[in-house]
Amino acid sequence: MGFKIVKKRVLIPGRVTEVVFLAPDIAPTAKPGNFVIIRVRENGERIPLTIADKNPEQGTITIVYLVVGTTTALLDLLQEGDEILDVCGPLGKPTKIEKKGEVVCIGGGTGIAAMHHIAKGHAEVGNKVISIIGARTKDFLLFEEELAKFSAEVLVATNDGSKGHKGLVTEVLDSYLANHTVQEVVAVGPVVMMKAVAEVTKKYNVFTTVSLNPIMVDGIGMCGACRVSVDGQVKFACVDGPEFDAHKVDFDELMHRLNSYKQQEELSYKQFCECHGKEKKN
Ligand SMILES: Cc1cc2nc3c(=O)[nH]c(=O)nc-3n(C[C@H](O)[C@H](O)[C@H](O)COP(=O)(O)OP(=O)(O)OC[C@H]3O[C@@H](n4cnc5c(N)ncnc54)[C@H](O)[C@@H]3O)c2cc1C
Ligand code: FES
């Protein structure tokens, strides 16, 4: 039995899409921080996607994806009523959420979707949540309205200044931390952003959690693909994470490992685009 898509919503045309699908065995136990591994076709690649939200009553989970290569492009061909071939989850350790005071949650790119689920969890236990989101331009911002429903403040940064602060989320974070006492910072987004967040929060000595996105294959700790170094020790992000103490992560190694299959990925996506008459996006 496949996993039927009940709702598909384009968030950023041609780039980011939200899909809600039936997964009655996953929805009741999915927690903030968990992810699923999906396969779109027989012999297809397995890819991890964060559970951006869930509805246990309706037995659905929500994913938000950015089309970057063959499997996300294949997923994007599916429409409401179609089925995702298989979905494994919930995987990974859930976020440690406890009442602690004020928590700043930062999201970049599709990381905002994952951050939204975590931030909502913090708000539900009574923490004051400050959300900081960033994108290239205002048209690439995600979940601003959803975050505003439970955040004390939503601070925005865009590279071109089309909305909020002109510049990086780390600059917004830096000035916020200079004037407020914060118990934890959570960052989800591109590795380069999470590394920069860790550098800022180290200055203020604020505990910081990042959600790592290494290449994953099985998602259950058997293949070793998602190996990361944390505090000088080998960890498997799929079972030991994906969230870790940002001040202990070797981000440079993670960036290096993420590029391991760049050539093959580019070739595969080029072939997909040629077959489907699509233009390759940057
Ligand atoms: C725990 C976790 C949660 C994630 N959540 C989301 C999410 O909610 N939304 C989203 O858009 N993306 C998410 N990602 C990234 C997503 O898995 C990749 O974008 C996807 O695998 C790309 O596959 P592709 O075939 O379309 O592209 P490809 O051309 O194969 O790859 C493009 C890039 O994606 C990454 N990637 C490729 N294969 C994998 C793989 N098997 N596992 C992990 N990364 C891979 C690499 O950086 C690669 O360079 C998450 C990754 C992890 C590890
Ligand atoms: S994905 Fe295989 S060990 Fe983590």
mmCIF file of C-alpha atoms and ligand atoms in Angstrom:
data_model
loop_
_atom_site.group_PDB
_atom_site.id
_atom_site.type_symbol
_atom_site.label_atom_id
_atom_site.label_comp_id
_atom_site.label_asym_id
_atom_site.label_seq_id
_atom_site.Cartn_x
_atom_site.Cartn_y
_atom_site.Cartn_z
ATOM 1 C CA MET A 1 0.000 0.000 0.000
ATOM 2 C CA GLY A 2 1.316 3.443 -0.938
ATOM 3 C CA PHE A 3 0.942 6.709 0.935
ATOM 4 C CA LYS A 4 -1.832 8.780 -0.666
ATOM 5 C CA ILE A 5 -1.246 12.504 -1.189
ATOM 6 C CA VAL A 6 -4.266 14.394 0.147
ATOM 7 C CA LYS A 7 -2.991 17.943 -0.364
ATOM 8 C CA LYS A 8 -0.286 19.550 -2.457
ATOM 9 C CA ARG A 9 0.439 23.259 -2.098
ATOM 10 C CA VAL A 10 3.085 25.198 -4.000
ATOM 11 C CA LEU A 11 4.827 27.505 -1.534
ATOM 12 C CA ILE A 12 7.374 28.989 -3.949
ATOM 13 C CA PRO A 13 6.449 28.340 -7.586
ATOM 14 C CA GLY A 14 8.826 25.931 -9.292
ATOM 15 C CA ARG A 15 10.907 25.428 -6.148
ATOM 16 C CA VAL A 16 9.303 24.638 -2.805
ATOM 17 C CA THR A 17 6.205 22.519 -2.286
ATOM 18 C CA GLU A 18 4.266 21.286 0.722
ATOM 19 C CA VAL A 19 2.692 17.853 0.556
ATOM 20 C CA VAL A 20 0.289 16.332 3.081
ATOM 21 C CA PHE A 21 -0.126 12.571 2.795
ATOM 22 C CA LEU A 22 -1.809 9.712 4.611
ATOM 23 C CA ALA A 23 0.547 7.900 6.974
ATOM 24 C CA PRO A 24 -1.751 6.668 9.794
ATOM 25 C CA ASP A 25 0.996 4.542 11.384
ATOM 26 C CA ILE A 26 3.498 7.420 11.455
ATOM 27 C CA ALA A 27 1.364 10.465 12.366
ATOM 28 C CA PRO A 28 0.454 9.448 15.964
ATOM 29 C CA THR A 29 4.090 8.963 17.046
ATOM 30 C CA ALA A 30 5.819 11.681 14.956
ATOM 31 C CA LYS A 31 7.497 14.322 17.110
ATOM 32 C CA PRO A 32 9.316 17.588 16.327
ATOM 33 C CA GLY A 33 12.794 16.720 15.018
ATOM 34 C CA ASN A 34 11.744 13.408 13.425
ATOM 35 C CA PHE A 35 12.105 12.711 9.717
ATOM 36 C CA VAL A 36 10.958 10.113 7.199
ATOM 37 C CA ILE A 37 12.837 8.339 4.411
ATOM 38 C CA ILE A 38 10.843 8.073 1.223
ATOM 39 C CA ARG A 39 11.206 6.220 -2.060
ATOM 40 C CA VAL A 40 9.278 7.466 -5.046
ATOM 41 C CA ARG A 41 9.794 4.580 -7.481
ATOM 42 C CA GLU A 42 11.094 1.008 -7.592
ATOM 43 C CA ASN A 43 14.913 1.015 -7.707
ATOM 44 C CA GLY A 44 14.760 4.699 -6.766
ATOM 45 C CA GLU A 45 16.996 6.492 -4.284
ATOM 46 C CA ARG A 46 15.895 6.737 -0.643
ATOM 47 C CA ILE A 47 15.835 10.352 0.561
ATOM 48 C CA PRO A 48 15.248 11.834 4.023
ATOM 49 C CA LEU A 49 12.689 14.619 4.526
ATOM 50 C CA THR A 50 11.746 16.263 7.798
ATOM 51 C CA ILE A 51 8.256 15.850 9.223
ATOM 52 C CA ALA A 52 7.189 19.498 9.039
ATOM 53 C CA ASP A 53 3.852 18.860 10.741
ATOM 54 C CA LYS A 54 1.412 16.074 11.593
ATOM 55 C CA ASN A 55 -2.284 15.547 12.178
ATOM 56 C CA PRO A 56 -2.789 12.371 14.231
ATOM 57 C CA GLU A 57 -6.603 12.662 14.026
ATOM 58 C CA GLN A 58 -6.538 12.640 10.231
ATOM 59 C CA GLY A 59 -3.534 10.286 10.112
ATOM 60 C CA THR A 60 -1.496 12.644 7.941
ATOM 61 C CA ILE A 61 1.994 14.054 7.933
ATOM 62 C CA THR A 62 3.341 17.093 6.107
ATOM 63 C CA ILE A 63 6.627 17.393 4.248
ATOM 64 C CA VAL A 64 8.102 20.454 2.561
ATOM 65 C CA TYR A 65 10.690 19.923 -0.116
ATOM 66 C CA LEU A 66 12.959 21.909 -2.371
ATOM 67 C CA VAL A 67 13.515 20.427 -5.820
ATOM 68 C CA VAL A 68 17.300 20.029 -6.071
ATOM 69 C CA GLY A 69 17.798 16.814 -8.012
ATOM 70 C CA THR A 70 16.257 13.679 -9.469
ATOM 71 C CA THR A 71 14.337 12.261 -6.507
ATOM 72 C CA THR A 72 12.826 15.553 -5.342
ATOM 73 C CA ALA A 73 11.910 16.276 -8.999
ATOM 74 C CA LEU A 74 10.243 12.831 -9.271
ATOM 75 C CA LEU A 75 8.362 13.498 -6.035
ATOM 76 C CA ASP A 76 7.207 16.806 -7.497
ATOM 77 C CA LEU A 77 5.598 14.984 -10.436
ATOM 78 C CA LEU A 78 3.124 13.359 -8.029
ATOM 79 C CA GLN A 79 -0.244 15.064 -7.624
ATOM 80 C CA GLU A 80 -3.118 14.925 -5.114
ATOM 81 C CA GLY A 81 -4.558 11.399 -5.209
ATOM 82 C CA ASP A 82 -1.225 9.831 -6.246
ATOM 83 C CA GLU A 83 0.719 7.656 -3.829
ATOM 84 C CA ILE A 84 4.290 7.872 -2.597
ATOM 85 C CA LEU A 85 5.694 4.354 -3.058
ATOM 86 C CA ASP A 86 7.103 3.927 0.436
ATOM 87 C CA VAL A 87 7.715 5.975 3.542
ATOM 88 C CA CYS A 88 9.732 4.851 6.540
ATOM 89 C CA GLY A 89 9.457 6.676 9.868
ATOM 90 C CA PRO A 90 9.309 8.420 12.188
ATOM 91 C CA LEU A 91 13.118 8.287 12.251
ATOM 92 C CA GLY A 92 15.764 10.062 14.290
ATOM 93 C CA LYS A 93 15.697 11.237 17.860
ATOM 94 C CA PRO A 94 12.990 13.802 18.579
ATOM 95 C CA THR A 95 14.014 17.275 19.694
ATOM 96 C CA LYS A 96 14.605 17.591 23.445
ATOM 97 C CA ILE A 97 11.873 20.020 24.387
ATOM 98 C CA GLU A 98 11.466 21.196 27.953
ATOM 99 C CA LYS A 99 10.265 24.377 29.593
ATOM 100 C CA LYS A 100 13.322 26.589 29.929
ATOM 101 C CA GLY A 101 12.331 30.195 29.232
ATOM 102 C CA GLU A 102 13.257 31.865 25.971
ATOM 103 C CA VAL A 103 14.244 29.950 22.843
ATOM 104 C CA VAL A 104 15.332 31.482 19.537
ATOM 105 C CA CYS A 105 14.552 29.306 16.507
ATOM 106 C CA ILE A 106 16.309 30.099 13.245
ATOM 107 C CA GLY A 107 15.468 28.696 9.846
ATOM 108 C CA GLY A 108 16.945 29.124 6.399
ATOM 109 C CA GLY A 109 15.586 27.758 3.106
ATOM 110 C CA THR A 110 13.469 24.614 3.511
ATOM 111 C CA GLY A 111 15.001 24.362 6.993
ATOM 112 C CA ILE A 112 12.269 26.828 7.993
ATOM 113 C CA ALA A 113 9.716 23.996 7.637
ATOM 114 C CA ALA A 114 11.622 21.726 10.024
ATOM 115 C CA MET A 115 12.275 24.634 12.356
ATOM 116 C CA HIS A 116 8.519 25.406 12.376
ATOM 117 C CA HIS A 117 7.685 21.984 13.875
ATOM 118 C CA ILE A 118 10.424 22.371 16.527
ATOM 119 C CA ALA A 119 9.438 25.968 17.361
ATOM 120 C CA LYS A 120 5.788 24.909 17.732
ATOM 121 C CA GLY A 121 6.892 22.185 20.170
ATOM 122 C CA HIS A 122 8.762 24.772 22.277
ATOM 123 C CA ALA A 123 5.729 27.077 22.294
ATOM 124 C CA GLU A 124 3.449 24.199 23.338
ATOM 125 C CA VAL A 125 5.466 23.566 26.529
ATOM 126 C CA GLY A 126 5.340 27.275 27.409
ATOM 127 C CA ASN A 127 8.671 28.590 26.161
ATOM 128 C CA LYS A 128 8.798 32.096 24.709
ATOM 129 C CA VAL A 129 9.716 31.522 21.070
ATOM 130 C CA ILE A 130 11.482 34.084 18.897
ATOM 131 C CA SER A 131 11.615 32.967 15.272
ATOM 132 C CA ILE A 132 14.228 34.253 12.859
ATOM 133 C CA ILE A 133 13.842 33.339 9.208
ATOM 134 C CA GLY A 134 15.952 34.233 6.242
ATOM 135 C CA ALA A 135 15.980 33.916 2.475
ATOM 136 C CA ARG A 136 17.529 35.443 -0.628
ATOM 137 C CA THR A 137 14.468 37.618 -1.235
ATOM 138 C CA LYS A 138 10.990 38.017 0.320
ATOM 139 C CA ASP A 139 9.479 35.663 -2.284
ATOM 140 C CA PHE A 140 11.580 32.816 -0.870
ATOM 141 C CA LEU A 141 10.428 33.232 2.748
ATOM 142 C CA LEU A 142 8.420 30.313 4.123
ATOM 143 C CA PHE A 143 6.000 29.801 7.041
ATOM 144 C CA GLU A 144 6.037 33.440 8.215
ATOM 145 C CA GLU A 145 2.295 33.458 8.990
ATOM 146 C CA GLU A 146 2.342 29.991 10.586
ATOM 147 C CA LEU A 147 5.254 30.984 12.856
ATOM 148 C CA ALA A 148 3.521 34.221 13.850
ATOM 149 C CA LYS A 149 0.666 32.156 15.370
ATOM 150 C CA PHE A 150 2.822 31.014 18.299
ATOM 151 C CA SER A 151 6.019 33.102 18.221
ATOM 152 C CA ALA A 152 6.406 36.168 20.442
ATOM 153 C CA GLU A 153 8.214 37.746 17.457
ATOM 154 C CA VAL A 154 9.111 36.723 13.907
ATOM 155 C CA LEU A 155 12.267 38.485 12.720
ATOM 156 C CA VAL A 156 13.052 38.415 9.016
ATOM 157 C CA ALA A 157 16.279 38.813 7.053
ATOM 158 C CA THR A 158 16.590 38.892 3.267
ATOM 159 C CA ASN A 159 19.815 39.164 1.282
ATOM 160 C CA ASP A 160 18.383 41.903 -0.953
ATOM 161 C CA GLY A 161 16.550 43.794 1.814
ATOM 162 C CA SER A 162 13.132 43.205 0.177
ATOM 163 C CA LYS A 163 11.756 42.371 3.648
ATOM 164 C CA GLY A 164 13.102 42.844 7.166
ATOM 165 C CA HIS A 165 16.805 43.204 7.820
ATOM 166 C CA LYS A 166 18.997 43.462 4.722
ATOM 167 C CA GLY A 167 21.582 40.782 5.279
ATOM 168 C CA LEU A 168 21.947 37.491 7.079
ATOM 169 C CA VAL A 169 19.945 35.802 9.831
ATOM 170 C CA THR A 170 23.139 35.633 11.865
ATOM 171 C CA GLU A 171 23.294 39.444 11.997
ATOM 172 C CA VAL A 172 19.714 39.552 13.337
ATOM 173 C CA LEU A 173 20.620 36.837 15.854
ATOM 174 C CA ASP A 174 23.769 38.673 16.951
ATOM 175 C CA SER A 175 21.905 41.885 17.752
ATOM 176 C CA TYR A 176 19.091 39.967 19.473
ATOM 177 C CA LEU A 177 21.512 38.069 21.725
ATOM 178 C CA ALA A 178 23.356 41.298 22.547
ATOM 179 C CA ASN A 179 20.169 42.611 24.210
ATOM 180 C CA HIS A 180 18.327 39.539 25.533
ATOM 181 C CA THR A 181 18.946 36.568 27.758
ATOM 182 C CA VAL A 182 18.174 33.405 25.861
ATOM 183 C CA GLN A 183 18.306 29.816 27.139
ATOM 184 C CA GLU A 184 18.674 28.035 23.784
ATOM 185 C CA VAL A 185 19.107 28.680 20.084
ATOM 186 C CA VAL A 186 17.893 26.128 17.516
ATOM 187 C CA ALA A 187 19.072 26.405 13.903
ATOM 188 C CA VAL A 188 17.940 24.420 10.863
ATOM 189 C CA GLY A 189 19.092 25.236 7.345
ATOM 190 C CA PRO A 190 22.082 25.107 5.026
ATOM 191 C CA VAL A 191 25.264 23.851 6.716
ATOM 192 C CA VAL A 192 27.031 27.141 6.119
ATOM 193 C CA MET A 193 24.217 28.964 7.967
ATOM 194 C CA MET A 194 24.257 26.538 10.919
ATOM 195 C CA LYS A 195 28.045 26.887 11.182
ATOM 196 C CA ALA A 196 27.725 30.700 11.235
ATOM 197 C CA VAL A 197 24.964 30.513 13.893
ATOM 198 C CA ALA A 198 27.228 28.332 16.060
ATOM 199 C CA GLU A 199 30.010 30.938 15.809
ATOM 200 C CA VAL A 200 27.666 33.742 16.945
ATOM 201 C CA THR A 201 26.136 31.826 19.870
ATOM 202 C CA LYS A 202 29.562 30.690 21.091
ATOM 203 C CA LYS A 203 30.379 34.367 21.673
ATOM 204 C CA TYR A 204 27.350 34.669 23.971
ATOM 205 C CA ASN A 205 27.776 31.201 25.466
ATOM 206 C CA VAL A 206 24.222 30.148 24.555
ATOM 207 C CA PHE A 207 23.491 26.419 24.179
ATOM 208 C CA THR A 208 22.729 25.767 20.510
ATOM 209 C CA THR A 209 21.081 22.874 18.706
ATOM 210 C CA VAL A 210 21.479 22.238 14.979
ATOM 211 C CA SER A 211 19.712 19.669 12.801
ATOM 212 C CA LEU A 212 22.285 18.063 10.488
ATOM 213 C CA ASN A 213 21.512 16.965 6.935
ATOM 214 C CA PRO A 214 24.203 14.487 5.816
ATOM 215 C CA ILE A 215 23.540 11.995 3.025
ATOM 216 C CA MET A 216 21.408 9.167 4.390
ATOM 217 C CA VAL A 217 20.608 5.787 2.902
ATOM 218 C CA ASP A 218 18.979 3.352 5.334
ATOM 219 C CA GLY A 219 18.170 5.851 8.100
ATOM 220 C CA ILE A 220 18.482 3.185 10.799
ATOM 221 C CA GLY A 221 22.183 3.194 11.638
ATOM 222 C CA MET A 222 23.350 0.294 9.468
ATOM 223 C CA CYS A 223 25.045 1.810 6.386
ATOM 224 C CA GLY A 224 27.284 4.539 7.854
ATOM 225 C CA ALA A 225 26.441 7.049 5.090
ATOM 226 C CA CYS A 226 25.354 9.734 7.561
ATOM 227 C CA ARG A 227 28.575 9.657 9.614
ATOM 228 C CA VAL A 228 29.352 13.022 11.257
ATOM 229 C CA SER A 229 31.975 14.062 13.797
ATOM 230 C CA VAL A 230 30.674 15.553 17.026
ATOM 231 C CA ASP A 231 33.063 16.408 19.848
ATOM 232 C CA GLY A 232 35.722 14.331 18.029
ATOM 233 C CA GLN A 233 33.523 11.227 18.068
ATOM 234 C CA VAL A 234 31.844 9.435 15.175
ATOM 235 C CA LYS A 235 28.058 9.731 15.291
ATOM 236 C CA PHE A 236 25.399 8.515 12.882
ATOM 237 C CA ALA A 237 23.007 11.401 12.331
ATOM 238 C CA CYS A 238 20.055 9.111 11.566
ATOM 239 C CA VAL A 239 20.046 7.386 14.954
ATOM 240 C CA ASP A 240 22.182 9.622 17.208
ATOM 241 C CA GLY A 241 20.669 12.796 15.731
ATOM 242 C CA PRO A 242 19.858 14.536 13.467
ATOM 243 C CA GLU A 243 20.124 17.194 16.205
ATOM 244 C CA PHE A 244 23.432 17.862 17.928
ATOM 245 C CA ASP A 245 25.170 20.447 20.094
ATOM 246 C CA ALA A 246 26.264 22.992 17.465
ATOM 247 C CA HIS A 247 29.426 23.913 19.333
ATOM 248 C CA LYS A 248 30.744 20.354 18.971
ATOM 249 C CA VAL A 249 29.964 19.641 15.294
ATOM 250 C CA ASP A 250 32.678 19.418 12.626
ATOM 251 C CA PHE A 251 30.796 21.427 9.965
ATOM 252 C CA ASP A 252 33.700 21.477 7.476
ATOM 253 C CA GLU A 253 33.765 17.681 7.330
ATOM 254 C CA LEU A 254 29.975 17.616 6.846
ATOM 255 C CA MET A 255 30.202 20.094 3.934
ATOM 256 C CA HIS A 256 32.969 18.024 2.362
ATOM 257 C CA ARG A 257 31.006 14.752 2.678
ATOM 258 C CA LEU A 258 27.814 16.331 1.250
ATOM 259 C CA ASN A 259 29.714 17.010 -1.982
ATOM 260 C CA SER A 260 30.912 13.390 -2.393
ATOM 261 C CA TYR A 261 28.492 12.506 -5.211
ATOM 262 C CA LYS A 262 28.075 15.938 -6.803
ATOM 263 C CA GLN A 263 29.126 14.770 -10.300
ATOM 264 C CA GLN A 264 26.780 11.749 -10.314
ATOM 265 C CA GLU A 265 23.912 13.843 -8.883
ATOM 266 C CA GLU A 266 24.356 16.514 -11.557
ATOM 267 C CA LEU A 267 24.479 13.920 -14.327
ATOM 268 C CA SER A 268 21.361 12.156 -13.015
ATOM 269 C CA TYR A 269 19.403 15.437 -12.769
ATOM 270 C CA LYS A 270 20.571 16.533 -16.234
ATOM 271 C CA GLN A 271 19.224 13.255 -17.647
ATOM 272 C CA PHE A 272 15.943 13.719 -15.744
ATOM 273 C CA CYS A 273 15.537 17.273 -17.108
ATOM 274 C CA GLU A 274 16.277 16.109 -20.670
ATOM 275 C CA CYS A 275 13.685 13.311 -20.373
ATOM 276 C CA HIS A 276 11.010 15.593 -18.887
ATOM 277 C CA GLY A 277 11.755 18.738 -20.903
ATOM 278 C CA LYS A 278 12.538 20.740 -17.756
ATOM 279 C CA GLU A 279 15.083 23.472 -17.129
ATOM 280 C CA LYS A 280 17.668 22.740 -14.422
ATOM 281 C CA LYS A 281 17.286 25.134 -11.469
ATOM 282 C CA ASN A 282 20.165 26.626 -9.500
HETATM 283 C C1 LIG B 1 17.464 14.435 8.288
HETATM 284 C C2 LIG B 1 17.288 15.184 6.985
HETATM 285 C C3 LIG B 1 16.146 15.911 6.766
HETATM 286 C C4 LIG B 1 15.944 16.573 5.561
HETATM 287 N N1 LIG B 1 14.809 17.293 5.401
HETATM 288 C C5 LIG B 1 14.560 17.936 4.246
HETATM 289 C C6 LIG B 1 13.344 18.645 4.046
HETATM 290 O O1 LIG B 1 12.458 18.686 4.924
HETATM 291 N N2 LIG B 1 13.156 19.282 2.837
HETATM 292 C C7 LIG B 1 14.092 19.245 1.845
HETATM 293 O O2 LIG B 1 13.856 19.848 0.785
HETATM 294 N N3 LIG B 1 15.260 18.581 2.009
HETATM 295 C C8 LIG B 1 15.515 17.918 3.169
HETATM 296 N N4 LIG B 1 16.692 17.204 3.332
HETATM 297 C C9 LIG B 1 17.617 17.134 2.186
HETATM 298 C C10 LIG B 1 17.079 16.134 1.155
HETATM 299 O O3 LIG B 1 17.159 14.824 1.685
HETATM 300 C C11 LIG B 1 17.886 16.232 -0.152
HETATM 301 O O4 LIG B 1 17.659 17.497 -0.738
HETATM 302 C C12 LIG B 1 17.483 15.138 -1.133
HETATM 303 O O5 LIG B 1 17.979 13.905 -0.708
HETATM 304 C C13 LIG B 1 17.999 15.456 -2.528
HETATM 305 O O6 LIG B 1 17.785 14.344 -3.381
HETATM 306 P P1 LIG B 1 17.696 14.538 -4.947
HETATM 307 O O7 LIG B 1 17.785 13.205 -5.602
HETATM 308 O O8 LIG B 1 16.524 15.374 -5.312
HETATM 309 O O9 LIG B 1 18.966 15.422 -5.298
HETATM 310 P P2 LIG B 1 20.453 14.966 -5.611
HETATM 311 O O10 LIG B 1 20.868 15.596 -6.882
HETATM 312 O O11 LIG B 1 20.606 13.498 -5.437
HETATM 313 O O12 LIG B 1 21.234 15.651 -4.443
HETATM 314 C C14 LIG B 1 21.305 17.068 -4.242
HETATM 315 C C15 LIG B 1 21.934 17.297 -2.866
HETATM 316 O O13 LIG B 1 21.047 16.774 -1.859
HETATM 317 C C16 LIG B 1 21.767 16.076 -0.842
HETATM 318 N N5 LIG B 1 21.404 14.643 -0.891
HETATM 319 C C17 LIG B 1 21.365 13.819 -1.970
HETATM 320 N N6 LIG B 1 20.990 12.571 -1.644
HETATM 321 C C18 LIG B 1 20.764 12.581 -0.321
HETATM 322 C C19 LIG B 1 20.358 11.603 0.619
HETATM 323 N N7 LIG B 1 20.080 10.354 0.282
HETATM 324 N N8 LIG B 1 20.267 11.983 1.921
HETATM 325 C C20 LIG B 1 20.502 13.274 2.283
HETATM 326 N N9 LIG B 1 20.893 14.235 1.447
HETATM 327 C C21 LIG B 1 21.032 13.910 0.165
HETATM 328 C C22 LIG B 1 23.233 16.310 -1.144
HETATM 329 O O14 LIG B 1 23.640 17.479 -0.477
HETATM 330 C C23 LIG B 1 23.252 16.559 -2.616
HETATM 331 O O15 LIG B 1 24.370 17.284 -3.048
HETATM 332 C C24 LIG B 1 16.938 16.539 4.536
HETATM 333 C C25 LIG B 1 18.113 15.809 4.750
HETATM 334 C C26 LIG B 1 18.287 15.137 5.964
HETATM 335 C C27 LIG B 1 19.537 14.340 6.192
HETATM 336 S S1 FES B 2 21.735 6.607 7.074
HETATM 337 FE FE1 FES B 2 22.766 4.721 7.239
HETATM 338 S S2 FES B 2 23.737 4.839 9.164
HETATM 339 FE FE2 FES B 2 22.572 6.660 9.041
#
